[in-house]
Short mmCIF file of C-alpha atoms and ligand atoms in Angstrom, two decimals:
data_model
loop_
_atom_site.label_atom_id
_atom_site.label_comp_id
_atom_site.label_asym_id
_atom_site.label_seq_id
_atom_site.Cartn_x
_atom_site.Cartn_y
_atom_site.Cartn_z
CA MET F 1009 -32.23 -5.54 25.59
CA THR F 1010 -32.63 -8.31 23.02
CA HIS F 1011 -29.60 -9.80 21.44
CA GLN F 1012 -30.73 -8.42 18.05
CA SER F 1013 -30.87 -4.84 19.30
CA ARG F 1014 -27.56 -5.35 21.08
CA SER F 1015 -26.06 -6.52 17.81
CA ALA F 1016 -27.50 -3.51 16.01
CA GLU F 1017 -25.86 -1.32 18.63
CA ILE F 1018 -22.61 -3.12 18.02
CA ALA F 1019 -22.93 -2.64 14.27
CA ALA F 1020 -23.43 1.07 14.77
CA THR F 1021 -20.38 1.40 16.97
CA VAL F 1022 -17.48 3.33 15.52
CA ALA F 1023 -14.67 1.71 13.60
CA ASP F 1024 -12.47 0.94 16.58
CA PRO F 1025 -13.00 -2.78 17.18
CA ALA F 1026 -12.05 -2.59 20.89
CA PRO F 1027 -15.37 -1.22 22.20
CA VAL F 1028 -17.19 -3.55 19.83
CA LEU F 1029 -15.48 -6.55 21.36
CA GLN F 1030 -16.20 -5.32 24.85
CA LEU F 1031 -19.87 -4.93 24.00
CA ILE F 1032 -19.93 -8.39 22.46
CA VAL F 1033 -18.45 -10.09 25.51
CA VAL F 1034 -20.66 -8.24 27.98
CA SER F 1035 -23.72 -9.09 25.92
CA ALA F 1036 -22.73 -12.73 25.58
CA VAL F 1037 -22.31 -13.08 29.35
CA GLU F 1038 -25.58 -11.27 30.05
CA ILE F 1039 -27.57 -13.29 27.57
CA LEU F 1040 -26.31 -16.58 28.96
CA GLN F 1041 -26.53 -15.43 32.58
CA GLY F 1042 -22.90 -16.35 33.00
CA ALA F 1043 -20.31 -15.19 35.50
CA ALA F 1044 -17.63 -14.08 33.09
CA GLY F 1045 -16.56 -14.07 29.48
CA VAL F 1046 -13.56 -13.64 27.25
CA ILE F 1047 -13.09 -12.94 23.56
CA ALA F 1048 -9.90 -14.14 22.00
CA LEU F 1049 -9.21 -13.11 18.41
CA LEU F 1050 -7.27 -15.10 15.91
CA GLU F 1051 -4.10 -13.13 15.18
CA GLY F 1052 -1.83 -15.03 12.86
CA GLU F 1053 -1.66 -18.53 14.29
CA HIS F 1054 -2.69 -17.60 17.83
CA LEU F 1055 -5.85 -16.76 19.67
CA VAL F 1056 -5.13 -13.63 21.67
CA PRO F 1057 -7.55 -12.43 24.41
CA ARG F 1058 -8.78 -8.96 23.40
CA ALA F 1059 -11.77 -8.37 25.69
CA SER F 1060 -13.07 -9.77 28.95
CA TYR F 1061 -15.88 -9.26 31.41
CA GLY F 1062 -16.37 -10.44 34.98
CA LEU F 1063 -12.83 -11.73 35.46
CA PRO F 1064 -10.71 -10.71 38.43
CA PRO F 1065 -7.78 -8.44 37.55
CA GLY F 1066 -4.84 -10.35 36.18
CA ALA F 1067 -6.87 -13.49 35.59
CA LEU F 1068 -6.90 -13.06 31.86
CA THR F 1069 -3.20 -13.51 31.31
CA ASN F 1070 -3.12 -16.61 33.51
CA LEU F 1071 -6.34 -17.91 32.18
CA HIS F 1072 -5.52 -17.80 28.57
CA PRO F 1073 -2.85 -20.51 28.40
CA ARG F 1074 -5.16 -22.77 30.36
CA LEU F 1075 -8.04 -22.09 28.03
CA ASP F 1076 -5.70 -22.77 25.20
CA ARG F 1077 -4.86 -26.17 26.61
CA VAL F 1078 -8.28 -27.09 27.88
CA ILE F 1079 -10.49 -25.82 25.13
CA LEU F 1080 -8.64 -24.59 22.11
CA ASN F 1081 -7.19 -27.96 21.32
CA VAL F 1082 -10.72 -29.19 20.94
CA LEU F 1083 -12.29 -26.11 19.48
CA GLY F 1084 -9.58 -24.16 17.69
CA GLN F 1085 -9.28 -26.45 14.77
CA LEU F 1086 -12.80 -27.83 14.75
CA GLY F 1087 -14.57 -24.50 15.03
CA GLU F 1088 -17.32 -26.16 17.03
CA GLN F 1089 -19.04 -25.11 20.17
CA VAL F 1090 -17.96 -26.96 23.29
CA SER F 1091 -19.15 -26.93 26.84
CA VAL F 1092 -16.70 -28.26 29.39
CA LEU F 1093 -16.19 -28.21 33.11
CA TYR F 1094 -13.37 -25.97 34.14
CA LEU F 1095 -11.64 -25.56 37.50
CA PRO F 1096 -9.26 -22.65 37.52
CA SER F 1097 -6.72 -22.82 40.31
CA GLY F 1098 -4.76 -19.96 41.82
CA PHE F 1099 -7.49 -17.32 41.44
CA GLY F 1100 -8.76 -17.13 45.03
CA ASP F 1101 -12.51 -16.72 44.98
CA TRP F 1102 -12.56 -17.39 41.34
CA ALA F 1103 -11.38 -20.97 41.89
CA ARG F 1104 -14.78 -22.55 41.53
CA ARG F 1105 -15.98 -25.02 39.01
CA TYR F 1106 -17.40 -23.53 35.86
CA HIS F 1107 -19.17 -24.68 32.82
CA VAL F 1108 -17.42 -23.07 29.90
CA LEU F 1109 -19.22 -22.55 26.64
CA ALA F 1110 -16.91 -21.68 23.80
CA LEU F 1111 -18.27 -20.48 20.48
CA PRO F 1112 -16.37 -19.75 17.32
CA MET F 1113 -16.88 -16.28 15.84
CA GLN F 1114 -16.87 -16.74 12.11
CA HIS F 1115 -17.40 -14.59 9.07
CA SER F 1116 -17.60 -16.00 5.54
CA GLU F 1117 -16.19 -19.34 6.67
CA GLN F 1118 -13.27 -17.57 8.29
CA LEU F 1119 -12.55 -18.04 12.00
CA LEU F 1120 -12.28 -14.57 13.56
CA GLY F 1121 -11.97 -15.67 17.15
CA VAL F 1122 -13.68 -17.44 20.02
CA ILE F 1123 -16.12 -16.26 22.67
CA TYR F 1124 -15.93 -18.05 26.00
CA VAL F 1125 -18.72 -17.77 28.54
CA PHE F 1126 -18.21 -19.06 32.09
CA ARG F 1127 -21.11 -20.10 34.28
CA TYR F 1128 -20.90 -21.39 37.87
CA VAL F 1129 -21.53 -25.10 38.01
CA ASP F 1130 -24.30 -24.64 40.54
CA ALA F 1131 -26.14 -22.34 38.11
CA GLY F 1132 -26.63 -25.34 35.81
CA GLY F 1133 -25.11 -26.39 32.52
CA PHE F 1134 -25.73 -24.74 29.16
CA SER F 1135 -28.86 -25.89 27.39
CA ASP F 1136 -29.37 -26.37 23.64
CA ARG F 1137 -31.37 -23.18 23.69
CA ASP F 1138 -28.42 -21.33 25.22
CA LEU F 1139 -26.24 -22.69 22.48
CA HIS F 1140 -28.69 -21.61 19.82
CA VAL F 1141 -29.16 -18.11 21.23
CA LEU F 1142 -25.45 -17.54 21.58
CA ASP F 1143 -24.80 -19.01 18.17
CA VAL F 1144 -27.13 -16.51 16.51
CA PHE F 1145 -25.65 -13.74 18.59
CA ALA F 1146 -22.08 -14.77 17.77
CA ARG F 1147 -22.87 -14.67 14.06
CA GLN F 1148 -24.28 -11.17 14.27
CA ALA F 1149 -21.44 -10.06 16.48
CA SER F 1150 -18.91 -11.52 14.04
CA GLY F 1151 -20.49 -9.54 11.23
CA ALA F 1152 -20.31 -6.39 13.31
CA LEU F 1153 -16.69 -7.06 14.17
CA GLN F 1154 -15.82 -7.65 10.56
CA GLN F 1155 -17.60 -4.43 9.63
CA ALA F 1156 -15.70 -2.52 12.31
CA ARG F 1157 -12.47 -3.91 10.94
CA ALA F 1158 -13.40 -3.00 7.37
CA THR F 1159 -14.33 0.53 8.47
CA ALA F 1160 -11.07 0.81 10.42
CA ASP F 1161 -9.16 -0.30 7.31
CA MET F 1162 -11.05 2.23 5.22
CA LEU F 1163 -10.32 5.05 7.66
CA ALA F 1164 -6.66 4.07 7.77
CA GLU F 1165 -6.56 4.14 3.96
CA LYS F 1166 -8.30 7.54 3.93
CA THR F 1167 -5.78 8.91 6.43
CA ARG F 1168 -2.94 7.49 4.35
CA LEU F 1169 -4.30 9.18 1.22
CA GLU F 1170 -4.77 12.48 3.04
CA GLU F 1171 -1.22 12.31 4.34
CA MET F 1172 -0.03 11.55 0.82
CA GLN F 1173 -1.94 14.53 -0.53
CA ASN F 1174 -0.46 16.82 2.13
CA THR F 1175 3.03 15.57 1.37
CA PHE F 1176 2.29 16.10 -2.30
CA VAL F 1177 1.26 19.71 -1.79
CA SER F 1178 4.42 20.47 0.16
CA ILE F 1179 6.61 18.64 -2.36
CA VAL F 1180 4.99 20.40 -5.31
CA SER F 1181 5.40 23.79 -3.66
CA HIS F 1182 9.03 23.00 -3.01
CA GLU F 1183 9.55 21.63 -6.53
CA LEU F 1184 8.03 24.79 -8.02
CA GLN F 1185 9.85 27.23 -5.79
CA THR F 1186 13.32 25.75 -6.12
CA PRO F 1187 13.77 26.15 -9.90
CA VAL F 1188 12.10 29.56 -9.84
CA ALA F 1189 14.55 30.73 -7.17
CA ILE F 1190 17.51 29.30 -9.09
CA ILE F 1191 16.44 30.88 -12.40
CA LYS F 1192 15.87 34.21 -10.70
CA SER F 1193 19.30 34.24 -9.10
CA TYR F 1194 21.05 33.23 -12.35
CA ALA F 1195 19.15 35.89 -14.30
CA ALA F 1196 20.01 38.51 -11.67
CA THR F 1197 23.67 37.52 -11.89
CA LEU F 1198 23.74 37.85 -15.66
CA ALA F 1199 21.92 41.18 -15.49
CA ARG F 1200 24.40 42.81 -13.10
CA GLU F 1201 25.56 46.04 -14.66
CA ASP F 1202 28.76 46.15 -12.63
CA ALA F 1203 30.09 42.87 -13.98
CA THR F 1204 31.06 41.44 -17.33
CA TRP F 1205 31.02 37.69 -17.79
CA PRO F 1206 33.21 35.59 -20.02
CA PRO F 1207 31.30 33.76 -22.77
CA GLU F 1208 31.84 30.33 -21.04
CA THR F 1209 30.18 31.58 -17.86
CA ILE F 1210 27.26 33.00 -19.80
CA GLN F 1211 26.91 29.68 -21.61
CA ARG F 1212 27.07 27.62 -18.40
CA VAL F 1213 24.56 29.84 -16.63
CA SER F 1214 22.25 29.76 -19.65
CA HIS F 1215 22.40 25.94 -19.66
CA ASN F 1216 21.54 25.88 -15.99
CA ILE F 1217 18.60 28.18 -16.60
CA GLU F 1218 17.49 25.90 -19.42
CA ASP F 1219 17.74 22.81 -17.15
CA GLU F 1220 15.68 24.47 -14.45
CA CYS F 1221 13.08 25.52 -17.04
CA ASP F 1222 12.94 21.88 -18.24
CA ARG F 1223 12.38 20.75 -14.68
CA LEU F 1224 9.53 23.23 -14.29
CA HIS F 1225 8.10 22.22 -17.62
CA ARG F 1226 8.14 18.50 -16.66
CA LEU F 1227 6.44 19.19 -13.37
CA ILE F 1228 3.72 21.26 -15.01
CA THR F 1229 3.23 18.58 -17.70
CA ASP F 1230 2.96 15.90 -14.98
CA LEU F 1231 0.38 17.94 -13.10
CA LEU F 1232 -1.65 18.55 -16.26
CA ASP F 1233 -1.46 14.84 -17.11
CA LEU F 1234 -2.57 13.94 -13.64
CA SER F 1235 -5.68 16.08 -13.98
CA ARG F 1236 -6.38 14.63 -17.46
CA ILE F 1237 -6.01 11.05 -16.20
CA GLN F 1238 -8.25 11.74 -13.24
CA ALA F 1239 -10.87 13.29 -15.48
CA GLY F 1240 -10.57 10.33 -17.90
CA ARG F 1241 -9.63 12.71 -20.73
CA VAL F 1242 -6.49 11.12 -22.16
CA ALA F 1243 -6.66 11.16 -25.94
CA MET F 1244 -4.55 8.62 -27.85
CA ARG F 1245 -3.14 9.28 -31.30
CA VAL F 1246 -2.53 5.75 -32.49
CA GLY F 1247 0.08 5.12 -35.18
CA SER F 1248 3.07 2.90 -35.87
CA VAL F 1249 5.63 2.96 -33.08
CA ASP F 1250 9.21 1.76 -33.23
CA LEU F 1251 9.99 1.19 -29.54
CA ALA F 1252 13.67 0.47 -30.26
CA GLN F 1253 13.94 3.85 -31.99
CA LEU F 1254 12.07 5.64 -29.21
CA THR F 1255 14.38 4.05 -26.65
CA THR F 1256 17.43 5.30 -28.56
CA GLU F 1257 15.95 8.81 -28.63
CA VAL F 1258 15.30 8.74 -24.89
CA VAL F 1259 18.78 7.39 -24.14
CA ASP F 1260 20.38 10.02 -26.41
CA GLN F 1261 18.42 12.71 -24.63
CA LEU F 1262 19.36 11.56 -21.12
CA ALA F 1263 22.93 10.32 -21.63
CA PRO F 1264 24.65 13.74 -21.86
CA ARG F 1265 23.19 14.67 -18.47
CA SER F 1266 24.17 11.41 -16.83
CA PRO F 1267 27.94 11.09 -17.17
CA ARG F 1268 28.18 8.57 -14.30
CA HIS F 1269 25.85 6.09 -15.95
CA SER F 1270 26.33 3.95 -18.97
CA LEU F 1271 23.06 3.71 -20.84
CA ARG F 1272 22.65 0.68 -23.10
CA THR F 1273 19.84 -0.66 -25.23
CA SER F 1274 19.34 -4.15 -26.58
CA PHE F 1275 16.52 -4.95 -28.98
CA PRO F 1276 16.42 -8.05 -31.20
CA ALA F 1277 16.56 -7.37 -34.95
CA ASN F 1278 13.06 -8.80 -35.45
CA PHE F 1279 11.51 -6.60 -32.75
CA PRO F 1280 8.13 -5.59 -34.21
CA ILE F 1281 6.73 -2.16 -34.92
CA ILE F 1282 3.73 -1.85 -32.63
CA ARG F 1283 0.56 0.24 -32.77
CA GLY F 1284 0.33 2.96 -30.16
CA ASP F 1285 0.76 6.62 -29.29
CA ALA F 1286 4.44 7.42 -29.91
CA ASP F 1287 4.51 10.57 -27.74
CA GLN F 1288 2.95 8.78 -24.80
CA LEU F 1289 5.18 5.73 -25.10
CA ARG F 1290 8.26 7.98 -25.39
CA ARG F 1291 7.12 9.61 -22.19
CA ALA F 1292 6.70 6.25 -20.45
CA LEU F 1293 10.19 5.16 -21.52
CA PHE F 1294 11.64 8.52 -20.54
CA ASN F 1295 10.13 8.26 -17.04
CA LEU F 1296 11.49 4.75 -16.51
CA VAL F 1297 14.99 5.50 -17.80
CA GLN F 1298 15.10 8.79 -15.91
CA ASN F 1299 14.09 6.98 -12.70
CA ALA F 1300 16.70 4.27 -13.32
CA ILE F 1301 19.31 7.05 -13.44
CA LYS F 1302 17.84 9.05 -10.55
CA TYR F 1303 17.61 6.07 -8.24
CA SER F 1304 21.09 4.73 -8.92
CA PRO F 1305 23.07 7.63 -7.46
CA ASN F 1306 26.37 5.76 -7.62
CA GLY F 1307 26.12 5.45 -11.36
CA GLY F 1308 26.41 2.12 -13.16
CA GLU F 1309 24.73 0.56 -16.10
CA VAL F 1310 21.13 1.22 -17.10
CA LEU F 1311 19.97 -1.31 -19.63
CA VAL F 1312 16.81 -1.16 -21.75
CA VAL F 1313 15.94 -4.54 -23.22
CA GLY F 1314 13.26 -5.42 -25.74
CA GLU F 1315 11.82 -8.95 -25.74
CA LEU F 1316 9.21 -10.67 -27.88
CA MET F 1317 6.29 -12.37 -26.18
CA GLY F 1318 5.05 -14.54 -28.99
CA ALA F 1319 3.58 -12.68 -31.95
CA ALA F 1320 1.06 -10.59 -30.08
CA ALA F 1321 3.03 -8.75 -27.40
CA VAL F 1322 6.39 -7.30 -26.48
CA ILE F 1323 8.11 -6.50 -23.23
CA VAL F 1324 10.45 -3.59 -22.64
CA ARG F 1325 12.48 -3.86 -19.44
CA VAL F 1326 14.46 -1.05 -17.84
CA ILE F 1327 17.12 -2.54 -15.60
CA ASP F 1328 19.26 -0.62 -13.12
CA HIS F 1329 21.70 -1.46 -10.33
CA GLY F 1330 20.56 1.29 -8.00
CA SER F 1331 18.71 1.72 -4.72
CA GLY F 1332 16.21 -1.07 -5.39
CA ILE F 1333 12.75 -1.28 -3.88
CA ALA F 1334 11.82 -2.44 -0.39
CA PRO F 1335 9.75 -5.64 -0.31
CA GLY F 1336 6.05 -4.82 -0.38
CA GLU F 1337 6.58 -1.43 -2.08
CA GLU F 1338 6.56 -2.77 -5.65
CA GLU F 1339 2.87 -2.00 -6.14
CA ARG F 1340 2.64 1.14 -4.10
CA ILE F 1341 5.26 3.08 -6.03
CA PHE F 1342 2.77 3.21 -8.92
CA GLU F 1343 0.22 5.06 -6.81
CA ARG F 1344 -0.03 8.77 -7.36
CA PHE F 1345 2.08 10.91 -5.01
CA HIS F 1346 3.69 7.80 -3.56
CA ARG F 1347 7.40 8.15 -2.93
CA SER F 1348 9.39 5.56 -1.04
CA ASP F 1349 10.14 6.77 2.43
CA ASN F 1350 13.91 6.52 2.20
CA ARG F 1351 16.74 9.00 2.27
CA LEU F 1352 17.35 8.76 -1.45
CA SER F 1353 13.74 9.57 -2.40
CA ARG F 1354 13.64 12.40 0.12
CA GLY F 1355 16.82 13.89 -1.31
CA THR F 1356 15.82 13.43 -4.96
CA ALA F 1357 13.71 15.83 -6.98
CA GLY F 1358 10.30 14.40 -7.78
CA VAL F 1359 6.67 14.50 -6.78
CA GLY F 1360 5.68 10.84 -7.07
CA LEU F 1361 3.73 11.15 -10.31
CA GLY F 1362 6.07 9.64 -12.92
CA LEU F 1363 5.19 5.99 -12.36
CA TYR F 1364 1.50 6.74 -11.93
CA ILE F 1365 1.46 8.48 -15.31
CA THR F 1366 3.59 5.75 -16.87
CA ARG F 1367 1.24 3.05 -15.65
CA SER F 1368 -1.75 4.94 -16.96
CA ILE F 1369 -0.05 5.23 -20.40
CA VAL F 1370 0.78 1.51 -20.49
CA GLU F 1371 -2.69 0.49 -19.35
CA GLY F 1372 -4.16 2.94 -21.85
CA HIS F 1373 -2.46 0.79 -24.51
CA GLY F 1374 -4.00 -2.38 -23.06
CA GLY F 1375 -0.66 -3.33 -21.50
CA ARG F 1376 0.71 -3.97 -18.03
CA ILE F 1377 3.63 -2.62 -16.03
CA TRP F 1378 5.30 -4.00 -12.91
CA ALA F 1379 8.44 -3.57 -10.84
CA GLU F 1380 10.76 -6.19 -9.41
CA SER F 1381 13.71 -5.83 -7.09
CA ASP F 1382 15.79 -8.09 -4.90
CA GLY F 1383 15.48 -5.43 -2.19
CA PRO F 1384 17.09 -2.17 -1.11
CA GLY F 1385 20.46 -1.57 -2.71
CA ARG F 1386 20.04 -4.39 -5.19
CA GLY F 1387 18.71 -2.66 -8.28
CA SER F 1388 15.30 -2.73 -9.94
CA VAL F 1389 13.69 -4.00 -13.10
CA PHE F 1390 10.65 -2.21 -14.52
CA SER F 1391 8.84 -4.23 -17.18
CA MET F 1392 6.23 -2.93 -19.62
CA LEU F 1393 4.20 -5.50 -21.50
CA LEU F 1394 2.54 -4.01 -24.58
CA PRO F 1395 0.30 -5.60 -27.18
CA VAL F 1396 1.67 -5.37 -30.73
CA GLY F 1397 -1.70 -4.30 -32.13
CA ALA F 1398 -3.21 -1.31 -30.31
CA THR F 1399 -5.93 -2.36 -27.91
CA PRO F 1400 -6.68 0.93 -26.19
CA ALA F 1401 -8.17 0.22 -22.78
P1 ADP C 1225 9.28 10.46 -8.29
O1 ADP C 1225 10.52 9.94 -8.94
O2 ADP C 1225 8.92 11.83 -8.69
O3 ADP C 1225 9.29 10.26 -6.81
P2 ADP C 1225 7.85 8.24 -9.51
O4 ADP C 1225 6.37 8.03 -9.58
O5 ADP C 1225 8.59 8.22 -10.79
O6 ADP C 1225 8.03 9.62 -8.78
O7 ADP C 1225 8.46 7.15 -8.55
C1 ADP C 1225 7.81 6.88 -7.30
C2 ADP C 1225 8.81 6.29 -6.34
O8 ADP C 1225 9.20 5.00 -6.81
C3 ADP C 1225 10.10 7.07 -6.22
O9 ADP C 1225 10.00 8.10 -5.26
C4 ADP C 1225 11.08 5.99 -5.80
O10 ADP C 1225 11.01 5.83 -4.41
C5 ADP C 1225 10.53 4.72 -6.46
N1 ADP C 1225 11.26 4.39 -7.71
C6 ADP C 1225 10.92 4.70 -8.98
N2 ADP C 1225 11.82 4.21 -9.86
C7 ADP C 1225 12.74 3.56 -9.14
C8 ADP C 1225 13.94 2.84 -9.46
N3 ADP C 1225 14.35 2.67 -10.73
N4 ADP C 1225 14.64 2.30 -8.44
C9 ADP C 1225 14.23 2.45 -7.16
N5 ADP C 1225 13.12 3.12 -6.79
C10 ADP C 1225 12.39 3.67 -7.75
#
């Protein structure tokens, strides 16, 4: 088999890089008529052996530190091919003298790893032709390895999305069933013919029914928005928007239901009226303030601050002192269906759509949104940057 067809075979191999590496090392040894070979991949700072061929059992672990000392010092940094004489000790029959050819595996200037091929000294040293053949082969093999890694990443991402979708379906079913069950039981209670209820009870139960209907309504609106965003059918009704006023409306709406939180707003007197869709921006603010309340279960202050960014843009920040965001999650929480995998999120009503919708609203206005947190338990800041003049994206 030629090294080209071997490489093609490698390229066609499935996404798991392990068999690819094995095929690469076997092929490299065969092509160079060597006795053994090893592939070590660069993982962080270190080259870690990931495949070998022709080595006695256990040799790899012992061999690697020696290779490191003997060859890597020369090759690791330089990324050049080297051929050295090598005498492994402590390997019984394997303790012969070898020529070792070490070749960097590179892709787009990036060192992926090193292929070592061992040949008995009495079989002769490596020729320039050997070097050339293996060099070409190593390039093709590196490409195949990179491709396998990219495919593996893609499959992992696909699996992650599928898992997210499954979680979403179960959360949505739960989120739909819970209010329906609550409303039904309240209605059945009120309708009992054998009981009369004092007016306060009727009022409390009616409020609860109203709250559960609101919850259902929000979920249905979120789902409809999701399908509109995905179909690219979000219409904007652009007009003058007073963000300070909208914030007050949102805070007034949420404050009565959040007795443990103190909701504050702070906008400078010269905060400009911007161009945008008032309903959508109210929705974005509502989502952020509602989250700030939801994810600070111990109560505390929720502050909405308006800031000027020169004459052309403004920032609205929603600051809470709640559960915070784990490092590395700051981007992901904006993905649809994504909910942080912590006890608080699991125990809090929600389907993981609020931030996705909010981001799509902000970006629809030509703005940007991001989250910052000093880590779990240390509060969060969500910032929306919006242009003063509407620049619908
Ligand atoms: P939901 O609240 O329905 O889960 P969101 O899209 O609004 O959906 O939020 C996604 C996730 O982001 C939440 O599940 C939560 O883990 C995290 N999150 C959102 N806002 C905050 C906040 N203010 N503090 C901490 N975590 C937050």
